[in-house]
Amino acid sequence: MNTEIKNTIHASDIEAQYDEKAKRLLSNKIILAYILVNTIKEFQGMSPKDVASYIEGEPFVGVVPIESGLTNVEKENDGQRIVGMNTEAAEINEGLIRFDIIFYVRLPLANSKKSDISQVIVNVEAQKDEPTKYPILDRAVFYVSRLISSQKERDFVKTNYNDIKRVFTIWICMNMKENSMSYVHLTKDDIVGDYQWKGRLDLLNIVLIGIADEVSQQDDKYELHRLLNTLFSMDLSAARKLEIMETEYHILTDDGIREDVTTMCNLSQGILEKGEAKGEARGEEKKEAKIILNMYKKGYTLEQIADVTDKSAEEIEAIIEKGC
């Protein structure tokens, strides 16, 4: 295995470890609570510490498949059929696309008894930047649709569509030009008449959050953006990140959070170093290609250029063809 392939594999491994730690850090209930307070109206104005208690169980992180027919798992328990999120044997289907983070959260209903609650499903996706191969909104629509359709036989049975739970898919895109947040949801336009059809327009909810490169200043408007930028910044030290989390957001940074933040900082340094090394290598390649093209234009033969540059005739021909 040559050095270039080894370096590529090592760089990919570092990025994979970073992504795993980032998801783990993001899945902490108190972090998720800050996201919920800033994205779901029922939680607006509430203390994130209180909201964290409404998150049921532990969030599933990178283990629930998105593919049709694989999101749910069916079991038998004492003769009873039980359907839940499919988190078993993830290694068997390594090629599957999985939700980054998915969890249930209870919503207290206004002016109702404490026991009278509704439940929604929330999916959080973290992206290093806005994808270029496809529109991110299209992917979000697919995810939110799967969150609805996968509920059949798990959260509602047969034709009991009134039992469908509201779903939220929240996309966090880093390295954007500016901070932003958009809410995409269903609306009703009356074309003929104004008949009030029964049903809920609030079932599908998409939130797109853009995080700028620089850490936002302290401002209520950018409270969530500053927290997320702090967590994933490649410029801030681990100590500074933990200080902001503790002093500004009153987040109790336990050993788990401290370990994840420190590890992410170490991994991000490795990613930056690999990026710089890759940039330097590309610079050398461009310089070498320029020399080869200049020699070719001056009439040097392929054999002469190969002798000077220690490259094969085939490599030189490829560079000349690309340069012309």
mmCIF file of C-alpha atoms in Angstrom:
data_model
loop_
_atom_site.group_PDB
_atom_site.id
_atom_site.type_symbol
_atom_site.label_atom_id
_atom_site.label_comp_id
_atom_site.label_asym_id
_atom_site.label_seq_id
_atom_site.Cartn_x
_atom_site.Cartn_y
_atom_site.Cartn_z
ATOM 1 C CA MET A 1 0.000 0.000 0.000
ATOM 2 C CA ASN A 2 1.564 3.301 -1.089
ATOM 3 C CA THR A 3 1.954 6.328 1.177
ATOM 4 C CA GLU A 4 -0.795 8.353 -0.548
ATOM 5 C CA ILE A 5 -3.393 5.615 -0.018
ATOM 6 C CA LYS A 6 -2.298 5.167 3.615
ATOM 7 C CA ASN A 7 -2.626 8.920 4.235
ATOM 8 C CA THR A 8 -6.073 8.977 2.604
ATOM 9 C CA ILE A 9 -7.278 6.079 4.763
ATOM 10 C CA HIS A 10 -5.815 7.692 7.887
ATOM 11 C CA ALA A 11 -7.464 11.034 7.074
ATOM 12 C CA SER A 12 -10.813 9.303 6.460
ATOM 13 C CA ASP A 13 -10.471 7.471 9.782
ATOM 14 C CA ILE A 14 -9.825 10.748 11.621
ATOM 15 C CA GLU A 15 -12.885 12.346 10.010
ATOM 16 C CA ALA A 16 -15.024 9.291 10.842
ATOM 17 C CA GLN A 17 -13.927 9.461 14.492
ATOM 18 C CA TYR A 18 -14.641 13.207 14.550
ATOM 19 C CA ASP A 19 -18.147 12.663 13.115
ATOM 20 C CA GLU A 20 -18.880 9.975 15.707
ATOM 21 C CA LYS A 21 -17.764 12.201 18.593
ATOM 22 C CA ALA A 22 -19.701 15.166 17.158
ATOM 23 C CA LYS A 23 -22.915 13.128 17.069
ATOM 24 C CA ARG A 24 -22.319 11.864 20.611
ATOM 25 C CA LEU A 25 -21.765 15.380 21.892
ATOM 26 C CA LEU A 26 -24.808 16.683 20.030
ATOM 27 C CA SER A 27 -26.953 13.872 21.460
ATOM 28 C CA ASN A 28 -26.475 15.017 25.063
ATOM 29 C CA LYS A 29 -29.946 15.835 26.367
ATOM 30 C CA ILE A 30 -29.004 19.330 27.516
ATOM 31 C CA ILE A 31 -27.596 20.167 24.053
ATOM 32 C CA LEU A 32 -30.701 18.745 22.391
ATOM 33 C CA ALA A 33 -32.812 20.755 24.833
ATOM 34 C CA TYR A 34 -31.219 24.015 23.630
ATOM 35 C CA ILE A 35 -32.038 22.972 20.063
ATOM 36 C CA LEU A 36 -35.652 22.180 20.994
ATOM 37 C CA VAL A 37 -36.135 25.483 22.833
ATOM 38 C CA ASN A 38 -35.041 27.365 19.723
ATOM 39 C CA THR A 39 -36.908 25.302 17.119
ATOM 40 C CA ILE A 40 -40.188 23.954 18.552
ATOM 41 C CA LYS A 41 -42.739 26.556 19.637
ATOM 42 C CA GLU A 42 -44.110 24.494 22.541
ATOM 43 C CA PHE A 43 -40.702 24.752 24.221
ATOM 44 C CA GLN A 44 -39.988 28.424 23.507
ATOM 45 C CA GLY A 45 -39.365 30.399 26.692
ATOM 46 C CA MET A 46 -38.748 27.267 28.763
ATOM 47 C CA SER A 47 -35.509 26.494 30.566
ATOM 48 C CA PRO A 48 -33.380 23.983 28.596
ATOM 49 C CA LYS A 49 -32.755 22.169 31.873
ATOM 50 C CA ASP A 50 -36.520 21.596 32.227
ATOM 51 C CA VAL A 51 -36.915 20.666 28.559
ATOM 52 C CA ALA A 52 -34.221 17.987 28.859
ATOM 53 C CA SER A 53 -36.503 16.059 31.218
ATOM 54 C CA TYR A 54 -39.111 15.738 28.453
ATOM 55 C CA ILE A 55 -36.751 13.747 26.217
ATOM 56 C CA GLU A 56 -37.708 10.111 26.602
ATOM 57 C CA GLY A 57 -35.030 7.481 27.149
ATOM 58 C CA GLU A 58 -31.677 7.886 25.439
ATOM 59 C CA PRO A 59 -31.499 9.260 21.884
ATOM 60 C CA PHE A 60 -30.556 6.752 19.185
ATOM 61 C CA VAL A 61 -27.278 7.864 17.594
ATOM 62 C CA GLY A 62 -26.375 6.588 14.119
ATOM 63 C CA VAL A 63 -28.081 3.202 14.532
ATOM 64 C CA VAL A 64 -31.607 3.530 13.081
ATOM 65 C CA PRO A 65 -31.714 2.775 9.317
ATOM 66 C CA ILE A 66 -33.602 5.146 7.032
ATOM 67 C CA GLU A 67 -34.350 2.567 4.322
ATOM 68 C CA SER A 68 -37.956 1.457 3.888
ATOM 69 C CA GLY A 69 -38.765 -1.658 5.887
ATOM 70 C CA LEU A 70 -35.653 -1.405 8.068
ATOM 71 C CA THR A 71 -36.483 1.494 10.384
ATOM 72 C CA ASN A 72 -38.618 -0.715 12.630
ATOM 73 C CA VAL A 73 -37.954 -4.088 14.243
ATOM 74 C CA GLU A 74 -40.620 -6.551 15.309
ATOM 75 C CA LYS A 75 -40.228 -8.819 18.348
ATOM 76 C CA GLU A 76 -42.253 -11.277 20.368
ATOM 77 C CA ASN A 77 -42.364 -10.838 24.141
ATOM 78 C CA ASP A 78 -44.505 -13.228 26.212
ATOM 79 C CA GLY A 79 -46.710 -13.809 23.207
ATOM 80 C CA GLN A 80 -47.166 -10.110 22.531
ATOM 81 C CA ARG A 81 -46.026 -8.443 19.332
ATOM 82 C CA ILE A 82 -43.770 -5.451 20.009
ATOM 83 C CA VAL A 83 -42.562 -3.037 17.343
ATOM 84 C CA GLY A 84 -39.806 -0.503 18.012
ATOM 85 C CA MET A 85 -36.896 1.335 16.424
ATOM 86 C CA ASN A 86 -34.513 -1.038 14.645
ATOM 87 C CA THR A 87 -31.122 -0.774 16.359
ATOM 88 C CA GLU A 88 -30.037 -4.398 16.152
ATOM 89 C CA ALA A 89 -26.992 -5.801 14.338
ATOM 90 C CA ALA A 90 -25.983 -2.511 12.747
ATOM 91 C CA GLU A 91 -22.700 -4.040 11.600
ATOM 92 C CA ILE A 92 -24.528 -6.542 9.372
ATOM 93 C CA ASN A 93 -25.833 -3.769 7.121
ATOM 94 C CA GLU A 94 -22.926 -1.340 7.173
ATOM 95 C CA GLY A 95 -23.854 0.211 3.841
ATOM 96 C CA LEU A 96 -27.194 1.533 5.069
ATOM 97 C CA ILE A 97 -27.900 5.222 5.530
ATOM 98 C CA ARG A 98 -28.886 5.962 9.128
ATOM 99 C CA PHE A 99 -30.459 8.859 10.981
ATOM 100 C CA ASP A 100 -27.761 10.802 12.869
ATOM 101 C CA ILE A 101 -29.876 11.277 16.002
ATOM 102 C CA ILE A 102 -33.502 10.316 16.589
ATOM 103 C CA PHE A 103 -35.594 10.435 19.755
ATOM 104 C CA TYR A 104 -39.087 10.857 21.227
ATOM 105 C CA VAL A 105 -39.944 13.943 23.250
ATOM 106 C CA ARG A 106 -43.078 14.751 25.235
ATOM 107 C CA LEU A 107 -44.885 18.053 24.734
ATOM 108 C CA PRO A 108 -46.955 19.356 27.690
ATOM 109 C CA LEU A 109 -50.251 20.663 26.356
ATOM 110 C CA ALA A 110 -51.217 24.174 27.435
ATOM 111 C CA ASN A 111 -53.991 24.503 30.013
ATOM 112 C CA SER A 112 -54.216 20.766 30.565
ATOM 113 C CA LYS A 113 -53.517 18.234 33.265
ATOM 114 C CA LYS A 114 -49.902 17.224 33.788
ATOM 115 C CA SER A 115 -50.683 13.702 32.615
ATOM 116 C CA ASP A 116 -52.266 14.999 29.389
ATOM 117 C CA ILE A 117 -49.318 15.064 27.010
ATOM 118 C CA SER A 118 -48.523 14.562 23.358
ATOM 119 C CA GLN A 119 -45.413 12.959 21.940
ATOM 120 C CA VAL A 120 -43.382 13.934 18.874
ATOM 121 C CA ILE A 121 -40.436 12.359 17.051
ATOM 122 C CA VAL A 122 -37.336 14.483 16.493
ATOM 123 C CA ASN A 123 -34.444 13.790 14.131
ATOM 124 C CA VAL A 124 -31.260 15.902 14.233
ATOM 125 C CA GLU A 125 -28.768 15.786 11.352
ATOM 126 C CA ALA A 126 -25.321 17.409 11.414
ATOM 127 C CA GLN A 127 -23.558 18.413 8.187
ATOM 128 C CA LYS A 128 -20.001 19.762 7.820
ATOM 129 C CA ASP A 129 -21.316 22.100 5.131
ATOM 130 C CA GLU A 130 -24.156 22.407 2.635
ATOM 131 C CA PRO A 131 -24.015 19.453 0.202
ATOM 132 C CA THR A 132 -23.208 20.221 -3.443
ATOM 133 C CA LYS A 133 -24.391 16.949 -5.007
ATOM 134 C CA TYR A 134 -28.056 17.532 -4.125
ATOM 135 C CA PRO A 135 -30.297 20.225 -2.543
ATOM 136 C CA ILE A 136 -30.324 19.673 1.204
ATOM 137 C CA LEU A 137 -34.025 20.544 1.401
ATOM 138 C CA ASP A 138 -34.848 17.629 -0.921
ATOM 139 C CA ARG A 139 -33.019 15.242 1.400
ATOM 140 C CA ALA A 140 -34.765 16.751 4.429
ATOM 141 C CA VAL A 141 -38.155 16.183 2.767
ATOM 142 C CA PHE A 142 -37.216 12.525 2.229
ATOM 143 C CA TYR A 143 -36.168 12.130 5.866
ATOM 144 C CA VAL A 144 -39.286 13.791 7.260
ATOM 145 C CA SER A 145 -41.433 11.566 5.009
ATOM 146 C CA ARG A 146 -39.677 8.455 6.334
ATOM 147 C CA LEU A 147 -40.240 9.638 9.888
ATOM 148 C CA ILE A 148 -43.957 9.648 9.115
ATOM 149 C CA SER A 149 -44.239 6.441 7.085
ATOM 150 C CA SER A 150 -42.097 4.368 9.474
ATOM 151 C CA GLN A 151 -44.626 4.965 12.258
ATOM 152 C CA LYS A 152 -47.102 2.524 10.729
ATOM 153 C CA GLU A 153 -47.424 -0.575 12.913
ATOM 154 C CA ARG A 154 -45.127 1.065 15.473
ATOM 155 C CA ASP A 155 -46.895 4.264 16.555
ATOM 156 C CA PHE A 156 -50.185 3.698 14.757
ATOM 157 C CA VAL A 157 -51.840 0.560 13.358
ATOM 158 C CA LYS A 158 -54.016 -0.192 10.338
ATOM 159 C CA THR A 159 -55.908 2.985 9.316
ATOM 160 C CA ASN A 160 -55.666 4.846 12.623
ATOM 161 C CA TYR A 161 -54.002 7.810 10.902
ATOM 162 C CA ASN A 162 -55.209 10.147 13.649
ATOM 163 C CA ASP A 163 -52.535 8.511 15.856
ATOM 164 C CA ILE A 164 -49.671 9.689 13.622
ATOM 165 C CA LYS A 165 -47.130 11.619 15.675
ATOM 166 C CA ARG A 166 -45.770 14.991 14.616
ATOM 167 C CA VAL A 167 -42.209 14.778 13.336
ATOM 168 C CA PHE A 168 -39.343 17.254 13.175
ATOM 169 C CA THR A 169 -36.168 16.862 11.163
ATOM 170 C CA ILE A 170 -33.585 19.483 12.156
ATOM 171 C CA TRP A 171 -30.550 20.001 9.908
ATOM 172 C CA ILE A 172 -27.441 21.775 11.201
ATOM 173 C CA CYS A 173 -25.073 22.909 8.435
ATOM 174 C CA MET A 174 -21.656 24.198 9.470
ATOM 175 C CA ASN A 175 -19.241 26.418 7.525
ATOM 176 C CA MET A 176 -21.959 28.587 6.014
ATOM 177 C CA LYS A 177 -21.449 32.216 4.897
ATOM 178 C CA GLU A 178 -23.909 33.517 7.476
ATOM 179 C CA ASN A 179 -26.035 32.387 10.397
ATOM 180 C CA SER A 180 -29.550 31.423 9.395
ATOM 181 C CA MET A 181 -32.593 29.401 10.403
ATOM 182 C CA SER A 182 -35.565 28.439 8.244
ATOM 183 C CA TYR A 183 -38.787 26.625 9.086
ATOM 184 C CA VAL A 184 -40.446 24.563 6.343
ATOM 185 C CA HIS A 185 -43.908 23.104 6.924
ATOM 186 C CA LEU A 186 -47.270 22.352 5.308
ATOM 187 C CA THR A 187 -49.705 25.137 4.395
ATOM 188 C CA LYS A 188 -53.211 25.125 2.886
ATOM 189 C CA ASP A 189 -54.224 27.298 -0.065
ATOM 190 C CA ASP A 190 -57.928 27.431 -0.920
ATOM 191 C CA ILE A 191 -58.385 27.362 -4.708
ATOM 192 C CA VAL A 192 -62.189 27.009 -4.776
ATOM 193 C CA GLY A 193 -64.219 27.673 -1.648
ATOM 194 C CA ASP A 194 -62.850 27.569 1.891
ATOM 195 C CA TYR A 195 -63.896 24.139 3.110
ATOM 196 C CA GLN A 196 -62.161 23.209 6.358
ATOM 197 C CA TRP A 197 -60.747 19.746 5.753
ATOM 198 C CA LYS A 198 -60.114 17.676 8.851
ATOM 199 C CA GLY A 199 -56.533 16.846 9.653
ATOM 200 C CA ARG A 200 -53.294 18.387 10.906
ATOM 201 C CA LEU A 201 -51.012 20.626 8.908
ATOM 202 C CA ASP A 202 -48.391 20.479 11.648
ATOM 203 C CA LEU A 203 -47.396 16.825 11.101
ATOM 204 C CA LEU A 204 -44.332 17.531 8.916
ATOM 205 C CA ASN A 205 -41.723 19.983 10.162
ATOM 206 C CA ILE A 206 -38.304 20.788 8.723
ATOM 207 C CA VAL A 207 -35.829 23.172 10.346
ATOM 208 C CA LEU A 208 -32.666 24.205 8.501
ATOM 209 C CA ILE A 209 -29.956 25.857 10.617
ATOM 210 C CA GLY A 210 -26.932 27.474 8.986
ATOM 211 C CA ILE A 211 -23.882 28.091 11.179
ATOM 212 C CA ALA A 212 -21.297 30.658 10.044
ATOM 213 C CA ASP A 213 -17.548 30.010 10.318
ATOM 214 C CA GLU A 214 -16.908 32.562 13.057
ATOM 215 C CA VAL A 215 -18.311 32.069 16.541
ATOM 216 C CA SER A 216 -21.322 34.348 17.004
ATOM 217 C CA GLN A 217 -21.237 37.128 19.572
ATOM 218 C CA GLN A 218 -23.403 36.829 22.675
ATOM 219 C CA ASP A 219 -26.907 37.734 21.537
ATOM 220 C CA ASP A 220 -30.292 36.201 22.357
ATOM 221 C CA LYS A 221 -31.042 36.030 18.638
ATOM 222 C CA TYR A 222 -27.989 33.854 18.026
ATOM 223 C CA GLU A 223 -28.049 31.876 21.282
ATOM 224 C CA LEU A 224 -28.296 28.498 19.538
ATOM 225 C CA HIS A 225 -25.862 29.448 16.767
ATOM 226 C CA ARG A 226 -23.200 30.482 19.272
ATOM 227 C CA LEU A 227 -23.577 27.225 21.213
ATOM 228 C CA LEU A 228 -23.352 25.024 18.106
ATOM 229 C CA ASN A 229 -20.451 27.019 16.676
ATOM 230 C CA THR A 230 -18.664 26.709 20.009
ATOM 231 C CA LEU A 231 -19.135 22.936 20.033
ATOM 232 C CA PHE A 232 -17.837 22.407 16.505
ATOM 233 C CA SER A 233 -15.329 25.227 16.084
ATOM 234 C CA MET A 234 -11.894 24.095 14.941
ATOM 235 C CA ASP A 235 -10.301 27.290 16.266
ATOM 236 C CA LEU A 236 -11.392 27.281 19.922
ATOM 237 C CA SER A 237 -9.475 25.228 22.467
ATOM 238 C CA ALA A 238 -11.222 22.584 24.547
ATOM 239 C CA ALA A 239 -10.807 24.738 27.655
ATOM 240 C CA ARG A 240 -12.457 27.737 25.967
ATOM 241 C CA LYS A 241 -15.337 25.612 24.672
ATOM 242 C CA LEU A 242 -16.015 24.182 28.111
ATOM 243 C CA GLU A 243 -15.788 27.666 29.649
ATOM 244 C CA ILE A 244 -18.457 29.039 27.267
ATOM 245 C CA MET A 245 -20.708 26.036 27.851
ATOM 246 C CA GLU A 246 -20.443 26.365 31.636
ATOM 247 C CA THR A 247 -20.547 30.153 32.104
ATOM 248 C CA GLU A 248 -22.899 31.232 29.313
ATOM 249 C CA TYR A 249 -25.159 28.205 28.942
ATOM 250 C CA HIS A 250 -24.911 26.788 32.461
ATOM 251 C CA ILE A 251 -24.278 23.328 31.066
ATOM 252 C CA LEU A 252 -22.895 20.908 33.621
ATOM 253 C CA THR A 253 -19.925 19.476 31.754
ATOM 254 C CA ASP A 254 -19.552 15.971 33.125
ATOM 255 C CA ASP A 255 -16.654 13.641 32.330
ATOM 256 C CA GLY A 256 -18.389 12.364 29.203
ATOM 257 C CA ILE A 257 -18.862 15.832 27.705
ATOM 258 C CA ARG A 258 -15.329 16.885 28.651
ATOM 259 C CA GLU A 259 -13.877 13.777 27.032
ATOM 260 C CA ASP A 260 -15.888 14.282 23.817
ATOM 261 C CA VAL A 261 -14.951 17.973 23.568
ATOM 262 C CA THR A 262 -11.257 17.263 24.167
ATOM 263 C CA THR A 263 -11.198 14.372 21.699
ATOM 264 C CA MET A 264 -12.957 16.461 19.053
ATOM 265 C CA CYS A 265 -10.401 19.238 19.471
ATOM 266 C CA ASN A 266 -7.542 16.766 19.035
ATOM 267 C CA LEU A 267 -9.180 15.190 15.990
ATOM 268 C CA SER A 268 -9.987 18.572 14.433
ATOM 269 C CA GLN A 269 -6.304 19.506 14.720
ATOM 270 C CA GLY A 270 -5.470 16.319 12.834
ATOM 271 C CA ILE A 271 -8.021 17.180 10.139
ATOM 272 C CA LEU A 272 -6.574 20.682 9.763
ATOM 273 C CA GLU A 273 -3.031 19.329 9.509
ATOM 274 C CA LYS A 274 -4.107 16.789 6.883
ATOM 275 C CA GLY A 275 -5.871 19.558 4.966
ATOM 276 C CA GLU A 276 -2.772 21.744 5.040
ATOM 277 C CA ALA A 277 -0.557 18.849 3.941
ATOM 278 C CA LYS A 278 -2.959 18.036 1.129
ATOM 279 C CA GLY A 279 -2.951 21.680 0.040
ATOM 280 C CA GLU A 280 0.848 21.756 0.013
ATOM 281 C CA ALA A 281 0.965 18.519 -2.012
ATOM 282 C CA ARG A 282 -1.454 19.964 -4.557
ATOM 283 C CA GLY A 283 0.696 23.071 -4.776
ATOM 284 C CA GLU A 284 3.756 20.967 -5.585
ATOM 285 C CA GLU A 285 1.801 18.998 -8.175
ATOM 286 C CA LYS A 286 0.671 22.214 -9.895
ATOM 287 C CA LYS A 287 4.225 23.555 -9.912
ATOM 288 C CA GLU A 288 5.545 20.324 -11.402
ATOM 289 C CA ALA A 289 2.779 20.247 -14.031
ATOM 290 C CA LYS A 290 3.639 23.827 -15.033
ATOM 291 C CA ILE A 291 7.298 22.857 -15.536
ATOM 292 C CA ILE A 292 6.295 19.857 -17.676
ATOM 293 C CA LEU A 293 3.978 21.974 -19.846
ATOM 294 C CA ASN A 294 6.656 24.646 -20.336
ATOM 295 C CA MET A 295 9.217 22.017 -21.381
ATOM 296 C CA TYR A 296 6.717 20.466 -23.803
ATOM 297 C CA LYS A 297 5.920 23.847 -25.368
ATOM 298 C CA LYS A 298 9.648 24.497 -25.856
ATOM 299 C CA GLY A 299 9.990 21.283 -27.850
ATOM 300 C CA TYR A 300 11.409 18.802 -25.341
ATOM 301 C CA THR A 301 10.528 15.168 -26.096
ATOM 302 C CA LEU A 302 8.569 12.977 -23.686
ATOM 303 C CA GLU A 303 11.734 10.994 -22.956
ATOM 304 C CA GLN A 304 13.689 14.165 -22.087
ATOM 305 C CA ILE A 305 10.916 15.457 -19.820
ATOM 306 C CA ALA A 306 10.652 12.040 -18.164
ATOM 307 C CA ASP A 307 14.394 12.002 -17.518
ATOM 308 C CA VAL A 308 14.280 15.427 -15.821
ATOM 309 C CA THR A 309 11.088 14.918 -13.774
ATOM 310 C CA ASP A 310 11.431 11.206 -12.896
ATOM 311 C CA LYS A 311 7.931 10.561 -14.249
ATOM 312 C CA SER A 312 6.813 7.954 -16.751
ATOM 313 C CA ALA A 313 5.921 8.885 -20.326
ATOM 314 C CA GLU A 314 2.296 7.929 -19.608
ATOM 315 C CA GLU A 315 2.110 10.317 -16.616
ATOM 316 C CA ILE A 316 3.621 13.137 -18.687
ATOM 317 C CA GLU A 317 1.201 12.514 -21.540
ATOM 318 C CA ALA A 318 -1.728 12.708 -19.099
ATOM 319 C CA ILE A 319 -0.477 16.031 -17.682
ATOM 320 C CA ILE A 320 0.065 17.473 -21.174
ATOM 321 C CA GLU A 321 -3.381 16.328 -22.321
ATOM 322 C CA LYS A 322 -5.016 17.848 -19.251
ATOM 323 C CA GLY A 323 -3.015 21.066 -19.578
ATOM 324 C CA CYS A 324 -3.880 21.526 -23.239
#
